[in-house]
Every structure is written in C-alpha cells, then in structure tokens.
Coordinates of C-alpha atoms in Angstrom, one line a residue:
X1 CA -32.6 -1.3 75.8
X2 CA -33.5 -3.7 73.4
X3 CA -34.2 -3.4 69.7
X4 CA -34.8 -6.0 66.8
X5 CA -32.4 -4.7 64.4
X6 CA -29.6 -2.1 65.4
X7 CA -27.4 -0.7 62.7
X8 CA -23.5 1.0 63.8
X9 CA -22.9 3.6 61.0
X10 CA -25.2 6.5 60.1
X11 CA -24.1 7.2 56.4
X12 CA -26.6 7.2 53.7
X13 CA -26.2 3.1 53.8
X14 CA -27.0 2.6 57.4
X15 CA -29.7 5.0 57.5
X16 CA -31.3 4.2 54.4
X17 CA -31.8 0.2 55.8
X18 CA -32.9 1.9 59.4
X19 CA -36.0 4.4 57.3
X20 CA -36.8 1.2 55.0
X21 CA -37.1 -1.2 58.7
X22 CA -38.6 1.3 60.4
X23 CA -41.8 2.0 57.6
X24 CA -42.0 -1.6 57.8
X25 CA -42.4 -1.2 61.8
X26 CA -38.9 -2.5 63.0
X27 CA -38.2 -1.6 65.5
X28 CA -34.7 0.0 64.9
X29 CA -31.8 1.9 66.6
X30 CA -28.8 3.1 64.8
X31 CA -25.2 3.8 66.6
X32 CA -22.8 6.3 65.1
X33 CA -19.1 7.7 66.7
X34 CA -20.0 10.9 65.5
X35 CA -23.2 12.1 63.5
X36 CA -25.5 11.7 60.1
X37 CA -23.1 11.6 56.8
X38 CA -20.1 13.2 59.3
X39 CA -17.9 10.1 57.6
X40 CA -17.0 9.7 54.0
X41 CA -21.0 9.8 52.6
X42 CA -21.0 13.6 53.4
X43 CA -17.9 14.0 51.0
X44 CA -18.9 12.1 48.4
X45 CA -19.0 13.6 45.1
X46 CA -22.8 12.9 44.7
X47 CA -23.0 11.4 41.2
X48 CA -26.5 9.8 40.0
X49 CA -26.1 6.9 37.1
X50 CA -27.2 4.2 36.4
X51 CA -24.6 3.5 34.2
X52 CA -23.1 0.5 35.6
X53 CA -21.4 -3.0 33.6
X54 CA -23.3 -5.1 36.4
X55 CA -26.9 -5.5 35.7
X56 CA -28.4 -5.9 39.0
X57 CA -26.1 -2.5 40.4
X58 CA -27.6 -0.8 37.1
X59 CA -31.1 -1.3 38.2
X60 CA -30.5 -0.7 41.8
X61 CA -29.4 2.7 40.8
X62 CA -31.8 3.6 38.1
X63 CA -34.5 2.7 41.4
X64 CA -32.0 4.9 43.9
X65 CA -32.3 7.6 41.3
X66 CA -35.7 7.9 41.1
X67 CA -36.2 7.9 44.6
X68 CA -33.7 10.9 44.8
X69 CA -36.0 12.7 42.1
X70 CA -39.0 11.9 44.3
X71 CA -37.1 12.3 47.6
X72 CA -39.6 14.9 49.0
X73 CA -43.1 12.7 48.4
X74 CA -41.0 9.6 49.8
X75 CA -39.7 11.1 52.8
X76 CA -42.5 13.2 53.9
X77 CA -40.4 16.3 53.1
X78 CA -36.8 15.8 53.3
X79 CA -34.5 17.4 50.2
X80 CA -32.2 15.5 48.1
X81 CA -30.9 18.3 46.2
X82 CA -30.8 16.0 43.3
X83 CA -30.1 17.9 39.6
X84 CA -30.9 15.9 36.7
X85 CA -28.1 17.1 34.5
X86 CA -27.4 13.9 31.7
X87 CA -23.8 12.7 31.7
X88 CA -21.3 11.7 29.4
X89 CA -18.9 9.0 29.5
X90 CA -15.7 8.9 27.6
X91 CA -14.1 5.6 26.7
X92 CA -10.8 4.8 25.1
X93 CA -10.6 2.1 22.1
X94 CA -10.1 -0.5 24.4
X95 CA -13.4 0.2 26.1
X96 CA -15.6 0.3 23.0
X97 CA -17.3 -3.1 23.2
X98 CA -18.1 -3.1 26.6
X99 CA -19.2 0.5 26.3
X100 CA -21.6 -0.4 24.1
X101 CA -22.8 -3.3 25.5
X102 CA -23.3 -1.4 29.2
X103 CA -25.3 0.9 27.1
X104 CA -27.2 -1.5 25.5
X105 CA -28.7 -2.5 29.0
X106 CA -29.6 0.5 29.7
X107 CA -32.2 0.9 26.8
X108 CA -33.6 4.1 26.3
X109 CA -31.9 5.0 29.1
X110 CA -28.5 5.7 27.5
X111 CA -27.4 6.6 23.7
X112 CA -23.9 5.5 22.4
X113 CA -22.3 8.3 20.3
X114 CA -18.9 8.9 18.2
X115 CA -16.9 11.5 19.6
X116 CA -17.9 13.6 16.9
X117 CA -20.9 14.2 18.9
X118 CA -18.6 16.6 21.8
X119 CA -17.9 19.5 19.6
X120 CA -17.3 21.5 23.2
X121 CA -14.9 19.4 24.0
X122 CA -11.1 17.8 22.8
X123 CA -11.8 14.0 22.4
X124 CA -8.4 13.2 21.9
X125 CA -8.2 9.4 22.8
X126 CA -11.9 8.9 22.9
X127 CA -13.1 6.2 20.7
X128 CA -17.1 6.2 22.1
X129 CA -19.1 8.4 24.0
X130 CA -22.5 7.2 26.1
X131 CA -25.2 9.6 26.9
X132 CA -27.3 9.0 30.1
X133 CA -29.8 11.6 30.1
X134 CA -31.0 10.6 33.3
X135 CA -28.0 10.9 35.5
X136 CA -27.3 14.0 37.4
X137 CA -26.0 14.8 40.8
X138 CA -27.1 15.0 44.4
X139 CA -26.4 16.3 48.1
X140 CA -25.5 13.5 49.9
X141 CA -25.4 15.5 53.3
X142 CA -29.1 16.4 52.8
X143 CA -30.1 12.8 51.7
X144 CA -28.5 11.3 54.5
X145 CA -30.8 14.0 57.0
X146 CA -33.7 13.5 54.8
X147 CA -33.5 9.5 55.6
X148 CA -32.7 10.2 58.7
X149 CA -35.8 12.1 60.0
X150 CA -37.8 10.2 58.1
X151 CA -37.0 6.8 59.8
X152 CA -37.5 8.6 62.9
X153 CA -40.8 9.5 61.9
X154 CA -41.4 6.1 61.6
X155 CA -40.3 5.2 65.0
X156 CA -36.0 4.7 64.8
X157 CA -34.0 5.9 67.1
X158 CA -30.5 7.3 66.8
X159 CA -27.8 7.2 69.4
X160 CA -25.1 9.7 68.3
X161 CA -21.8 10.5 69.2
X162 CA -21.5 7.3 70.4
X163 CA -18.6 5.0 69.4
X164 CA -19.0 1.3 69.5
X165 CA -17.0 0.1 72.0
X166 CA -18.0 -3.5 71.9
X167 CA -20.1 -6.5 70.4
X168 CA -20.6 -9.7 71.9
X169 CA -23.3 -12.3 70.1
X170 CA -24.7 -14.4 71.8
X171 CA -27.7 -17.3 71.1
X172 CA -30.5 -14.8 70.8
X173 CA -28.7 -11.9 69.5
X174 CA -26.2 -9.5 69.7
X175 CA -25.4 -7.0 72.6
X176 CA -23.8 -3.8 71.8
X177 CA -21.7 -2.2 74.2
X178 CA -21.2 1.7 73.4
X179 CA -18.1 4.3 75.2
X180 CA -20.4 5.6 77.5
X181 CA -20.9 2.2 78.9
X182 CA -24.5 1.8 77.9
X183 CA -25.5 -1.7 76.7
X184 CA -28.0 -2.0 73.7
X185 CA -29.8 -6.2 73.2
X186 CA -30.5 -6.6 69.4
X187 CA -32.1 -9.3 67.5
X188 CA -30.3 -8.4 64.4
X189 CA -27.0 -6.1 64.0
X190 CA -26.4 -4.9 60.6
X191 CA -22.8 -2.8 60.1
X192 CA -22.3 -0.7 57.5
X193 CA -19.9 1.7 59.5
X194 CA -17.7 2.4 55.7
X195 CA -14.1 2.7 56.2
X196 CA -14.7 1.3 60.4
X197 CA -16.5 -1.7 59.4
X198 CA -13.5 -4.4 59.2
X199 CA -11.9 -3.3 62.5
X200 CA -15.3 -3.3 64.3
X201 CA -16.3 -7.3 63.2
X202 CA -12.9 -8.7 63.7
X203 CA -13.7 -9.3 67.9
X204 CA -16.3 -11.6 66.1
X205 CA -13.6 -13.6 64.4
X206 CA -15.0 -12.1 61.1
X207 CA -12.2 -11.1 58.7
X208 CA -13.4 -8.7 55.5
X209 CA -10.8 -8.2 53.0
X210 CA -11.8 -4.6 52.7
X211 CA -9.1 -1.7 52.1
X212 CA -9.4 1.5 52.6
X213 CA -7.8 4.4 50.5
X214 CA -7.9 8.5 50.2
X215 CA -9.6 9.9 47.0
X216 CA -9.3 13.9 46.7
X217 CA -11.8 16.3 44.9
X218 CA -11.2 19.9 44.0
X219 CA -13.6 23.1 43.4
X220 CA -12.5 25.5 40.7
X221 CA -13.8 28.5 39.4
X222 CA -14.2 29.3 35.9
X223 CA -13.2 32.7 34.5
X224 CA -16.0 34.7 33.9
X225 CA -14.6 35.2 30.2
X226 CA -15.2 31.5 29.8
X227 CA -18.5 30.8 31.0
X228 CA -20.0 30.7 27.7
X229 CA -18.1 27.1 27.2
X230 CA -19.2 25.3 30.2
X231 CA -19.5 21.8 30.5
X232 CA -23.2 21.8 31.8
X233 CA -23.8 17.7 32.5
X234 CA -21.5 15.3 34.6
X235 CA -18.8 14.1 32.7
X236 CA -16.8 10.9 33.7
X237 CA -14.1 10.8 31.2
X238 CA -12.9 7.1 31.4
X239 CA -9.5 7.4 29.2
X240 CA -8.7 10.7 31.2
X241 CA -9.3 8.8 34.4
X242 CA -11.3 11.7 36.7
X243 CA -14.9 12.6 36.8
X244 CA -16.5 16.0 36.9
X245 CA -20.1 17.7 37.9
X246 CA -21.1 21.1 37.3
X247 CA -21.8 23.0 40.8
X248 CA -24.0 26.3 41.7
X249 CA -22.6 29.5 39.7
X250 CA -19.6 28.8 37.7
X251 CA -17.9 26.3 39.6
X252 CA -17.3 22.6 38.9
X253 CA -16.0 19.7 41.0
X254 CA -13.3 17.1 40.0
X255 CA -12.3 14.0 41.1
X256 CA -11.0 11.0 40.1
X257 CA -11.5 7.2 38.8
X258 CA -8.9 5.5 39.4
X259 CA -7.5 3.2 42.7
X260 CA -5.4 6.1 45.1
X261 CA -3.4 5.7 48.0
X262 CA -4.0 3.8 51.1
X263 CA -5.3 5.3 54.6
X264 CA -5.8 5.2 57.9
X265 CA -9.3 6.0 59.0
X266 CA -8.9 7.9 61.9
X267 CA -5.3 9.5 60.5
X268 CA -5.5 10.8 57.1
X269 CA -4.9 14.3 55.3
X270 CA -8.6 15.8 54.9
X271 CA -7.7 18.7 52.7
X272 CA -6.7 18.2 49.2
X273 CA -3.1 19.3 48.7
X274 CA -2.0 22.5 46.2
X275 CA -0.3 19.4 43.7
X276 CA -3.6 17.7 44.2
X277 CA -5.7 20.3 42.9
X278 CA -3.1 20.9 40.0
X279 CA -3.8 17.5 38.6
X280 CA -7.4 17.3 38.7
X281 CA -7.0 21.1 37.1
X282 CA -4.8 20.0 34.8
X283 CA -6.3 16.5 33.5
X284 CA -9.9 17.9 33.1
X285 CA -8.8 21.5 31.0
X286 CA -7.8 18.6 28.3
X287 CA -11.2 18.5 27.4
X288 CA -12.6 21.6 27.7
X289 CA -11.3 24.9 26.5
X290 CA -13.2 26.4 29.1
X291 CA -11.7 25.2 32.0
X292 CA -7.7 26.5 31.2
X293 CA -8.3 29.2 33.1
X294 CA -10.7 28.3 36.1
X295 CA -9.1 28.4 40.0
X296 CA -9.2 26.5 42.8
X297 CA -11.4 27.3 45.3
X298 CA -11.7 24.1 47.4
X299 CA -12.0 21.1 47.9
X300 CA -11.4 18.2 50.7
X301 CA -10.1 14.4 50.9
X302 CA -12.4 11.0 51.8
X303 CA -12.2 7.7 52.6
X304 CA -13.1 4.7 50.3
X305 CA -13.9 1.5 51.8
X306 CA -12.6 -0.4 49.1
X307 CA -13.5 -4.4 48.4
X308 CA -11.0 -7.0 46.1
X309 CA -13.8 -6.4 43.4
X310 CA -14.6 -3.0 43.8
X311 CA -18.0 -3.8 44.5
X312 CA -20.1 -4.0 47.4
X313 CA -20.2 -6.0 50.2
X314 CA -23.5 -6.9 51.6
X315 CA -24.8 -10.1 53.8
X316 CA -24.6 -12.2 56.3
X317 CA -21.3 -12.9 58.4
X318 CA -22.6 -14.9 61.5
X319 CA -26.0 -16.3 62.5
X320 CA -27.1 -12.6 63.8
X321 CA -24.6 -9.9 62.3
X322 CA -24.9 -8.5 58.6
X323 CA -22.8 -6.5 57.0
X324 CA -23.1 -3.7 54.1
X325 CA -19.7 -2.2 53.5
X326 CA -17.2 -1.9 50.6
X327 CA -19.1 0.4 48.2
X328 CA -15.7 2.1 47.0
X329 CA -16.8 5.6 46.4
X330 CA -19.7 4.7 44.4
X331 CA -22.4 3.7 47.0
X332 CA -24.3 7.0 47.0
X333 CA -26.8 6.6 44.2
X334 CA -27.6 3.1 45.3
X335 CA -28.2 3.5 48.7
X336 CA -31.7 4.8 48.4
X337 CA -33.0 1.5 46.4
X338 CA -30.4 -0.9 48.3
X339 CA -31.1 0.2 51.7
X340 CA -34.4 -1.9 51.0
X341 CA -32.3 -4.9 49.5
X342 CA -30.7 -4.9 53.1
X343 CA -34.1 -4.2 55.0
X344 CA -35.5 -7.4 53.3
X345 CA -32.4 -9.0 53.6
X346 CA -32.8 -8.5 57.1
X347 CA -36.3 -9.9 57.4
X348 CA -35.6 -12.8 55.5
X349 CA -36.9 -11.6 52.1
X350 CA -33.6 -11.0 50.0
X351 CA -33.2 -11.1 46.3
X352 CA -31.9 -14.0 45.0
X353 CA -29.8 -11.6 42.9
X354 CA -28.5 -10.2 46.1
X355 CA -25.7 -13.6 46.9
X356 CA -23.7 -12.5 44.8
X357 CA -22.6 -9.6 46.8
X358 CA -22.1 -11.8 49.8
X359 CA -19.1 -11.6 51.7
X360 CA -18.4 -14.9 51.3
X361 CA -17.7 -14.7 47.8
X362 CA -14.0 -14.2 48.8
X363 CA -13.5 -17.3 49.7
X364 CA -14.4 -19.1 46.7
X365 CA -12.5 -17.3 44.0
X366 CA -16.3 -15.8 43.0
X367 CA -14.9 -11.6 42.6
X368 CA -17.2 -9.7 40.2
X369 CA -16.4 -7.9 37.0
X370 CA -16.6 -4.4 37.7
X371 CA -15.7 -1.0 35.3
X372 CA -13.7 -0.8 32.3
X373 CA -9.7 -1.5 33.1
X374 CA -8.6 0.7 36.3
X375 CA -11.5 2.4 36.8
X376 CA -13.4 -0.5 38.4
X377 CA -15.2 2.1 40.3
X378 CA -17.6 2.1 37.7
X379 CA -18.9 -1.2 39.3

C-alpha cells in the first residue's frame, strides 16, 4: 500500500494532522498499537485556555478552542463535549509581573484581578488572579472520534491495533513495516506517537531528548450539604501547584502542575494511589470551603511526553520523517488549530512562527520560556 503521508499515533495530535491532510485531499493513513485516544490523550484532563506566556501557543489555542465550540459544523457532526466554563488562575507574588503581562496578550480575552475578587475561596498566598472567560473544558475521548471520522470522511484510512514494528527511509520515502508483517510506502511519515515517539525514531539515528513521566488525577464528590459553595469554572491555582475542573453533578477533578515522577510507557501504575488522591484532596480543600468534605470517587494515572522546555516538539528530523511529540500534558486544546500547523508543515506551507518549535532547537542552546517557575506546563 502506498500513501503520501502516513502518521504512527492516533491521539488527538495525529489524528487532528490526518482530518486537516485528508480535507485538503492527502491521501493519508494513520498506524496506532492500539486505538483512537487509547494512549495518554484519552486521560487527559481536558482543559481549554488560551492562557499561555508564549504568544504563538496562546493563539494556537484560542484557534483550537474555537474549533472545539464549533466542533459539530467543523466535523460534519462529531461532539467535543466542550463546556465554556471561564477559569481562574492563581499566582503567587513572584508571578505577578508575568501574570499580568500573559494577560495583557490576551486582550479582552482575560481580566487581571486582586484576590479580593475570590470571595468563595481562601487566597492565602495569592498575590493576582486572571480571568479567562473563555476557557472551559472538553472530552478529549470524543474529540479524538470526532477527528477521527471526520478524516475518514474525507478519505484517511486507519490501521488499528497495529504496532509499528519498523521504519526504514529510503530516497523516495519511507516504508513502514507493521507486527503483522504488512508493509505500508509513504511519501511523508509524520510521528506523533506521545510517550512512544523517541523509541520509535531512534532506528533512524534520530535522538529526541523527550522524557516521559506519570501525572495522576482524582474524582471527588462533594457533600451534598456543600453544594451551594461550588467552584463552578476551572481553576488552576499556580502557588497551590494543581488544577481543577468542575465535572457532571457534584463532582470535580484534580490534578496537578507541577513536574512528577518518571515512567515507563508500557510499565506504569494506571490507577491513582489512596495517598495520591489524599494530596490532590487535600491541596485543593485550601481554597474552597466546599471541598473539605467531598470523597474520592476515581480517578486514573497518564503519561506525559515531556520535552527540556516543556514545550512542544514539532518538525522535521530527516529529509522524509516529521515529528510532533513533547506536548507535556498540555497539548489537548492545541491540537485542533496545530494539527493544521503540521498539515501545512507537511505540504511545505509552515508558519514561520512554527521553527521555533523544531527539534533542532536542542542543539543550539535555543529552549523556550515556558510557565511561571515549576509549573512550566503552562507553556
């Protein structure tokens, strides 16, 4: 079989750049060990902002966003699940510059507040507050579906369940070898295969310093007593280090901000642990009242495929492989808009603005800025 662009991972990354070549008429096939979002993208915790300290990310995601409001008119029918909730971002005093100038880019689009401003919550340690009325949350299990059968509408084809078991290049392209011995000739191979995506390009002689770690989240319950006090927006509380979004009833999800353990991709501890779930319990009831008394009642452990600068990772790595990896935990809201970024990239068309995410940065001492002290995954 032979394809002009093939893409190994089917998270929301990968089959966002396989919809955006396929409209385009690409012809496109996409090769996954398992199935749509079965990786880290369908345990991601789904925030939406555009709140970002890097300009270019910010307005990748205010486009990602949009396209997750509108998922349904750009998809032919596909759900997003996307709940425009507002958040609010807590910063220490050693964040209040750069709070307010990441704001500032924003425009309208966020609103820098004292603390004062919180009355429901404790804002011990908070020194600023921004207000992103349009962030919110989404389902990244149904976005990644949605994508999906939409760039089969438009001609892709998806081989599941079938690992990569090999990748030559050669002078016209790239040949793909999968386990059941099948081989697949590609113009163009673009990998974006998340916490996989080092270990699969190193035959090629390609070496990405990408890490990968285990980041928990936990479901809790509030008490029905307290449901008067709940926190109704997404709430990434900076100084606390952990990030929260409301869920359906009275639930809420936490999880946090901060650089976590390393992992093994095909070895780790999927379920969040009881002390786990204590932590994230116990660092967001600090801020509101009404969380004291909630219970656990999930929750589950993913992968981050984590780059030097906590920011992505996205080019070209030899004459006919691309790569788009490294989003460490914050990838989901872009990958609507940046999937396009990649198909042009792809075709030849890139953003000039798109470099400096090149892999090659790494090698000339050219790391981003990214987040406000540890919690680079603010990007």
């Amino acid at each position: 079989m032979s394809y002009d662009v093939g893409i190994v991972g089917a998270g929301v990354h990968g089959v966002s750049a396989a919809f955006h070549l396929a409209r385009r008429g690409v012809s496109t096939v996409v090769f996954d060990r398992s199935t749509p979002a079965s990786g880290p993208t369908g345990r991601s915790g789904g925030i939406c902002r555009a709140y970002y300290t890097d300009p270019f990310l910010a307005e990748v995601a205010h486009e990602g966003i949009a396209f997750l409001a509108d998922f349904g008119e750009r998809t032919g029918g596909g759900q997003s699940g996307f709940r425009r909730t507002g958040a609010f971002y807590l910063h220490g005093p050693d964040d209040v510059q750069a709070a307010r100038e990441t704001a500032a880019r924003l425009g309208p689009g966020a609103e820098t507040l004292g603390p004062e401003a919180l009355p429901q919550l404790e804002t011990e340690g908070v020194a600023v507050a921004v207000w992103e009325p349009g962030a919110g949350y989404a389902d990244p299990f149904a976005t990644t579906l949605g994508l999906a059968e939409a760039a089969r509408g438009h001609g892709a084809e998806f081989l599941l369940d079938r690992p990569v078991a090999a990748i030559e290049e050669g002078a016209g392209g790239v040949t793909v070898t999968t386990a059941d011995g099948s081989t697949h000739h590609l113009g163009t191979l673009l990998v974006a295969a998340g916490p996989w995506t080092a270990p699969l390009l190193r035959p090629l002689g390609v070496n990405l310093p990408l890490t990968v770690e285990r980041h928990v989240v936990a479901i809790l319950e509030h008490d029905p007593a307290d449901t008067a006090g709940l926190v109704p927006y997404v709430l990434i509380d900076v100084a606390g280090g952990y990030y929260s979004t409301p869920q359906p009833r009275t639930q809420y999800l936490v999880g946090g901000v901060v650089p976590a353990s390393p992992a093994d991709p095909d070895d780790f501890e999927r379920t969040v642990t009881p002390e786990e779930t204590v932590r994230l319990a116990t660092v967001s009831a600090r801020r509101s009242p009404a969380r004291r008394r909630a219970v656990p009642v999930g929750g589950w452990a993913s992968l981050y495929d984590v780059s030097p600068d906590w920011q992505p990772v996205t080019g070209r790595v030899t004459e006919h492989v691309l790569v788009d990896a490294g989003t460490s935990g914050h990838g989901f809201k872009l990958a609507p808009a940046w999937g396009e970024h990649v198909a042009r990239l792809v075709l030849g068309e890139a953003d000039p603005r798109l470099a400096a995410f090149a892999p090659s940065r790494f090698e000339g001492g050219g790391e981003l800025a990214a987040g406000f002290g540890a919690a680079r995954i603010l990007g």
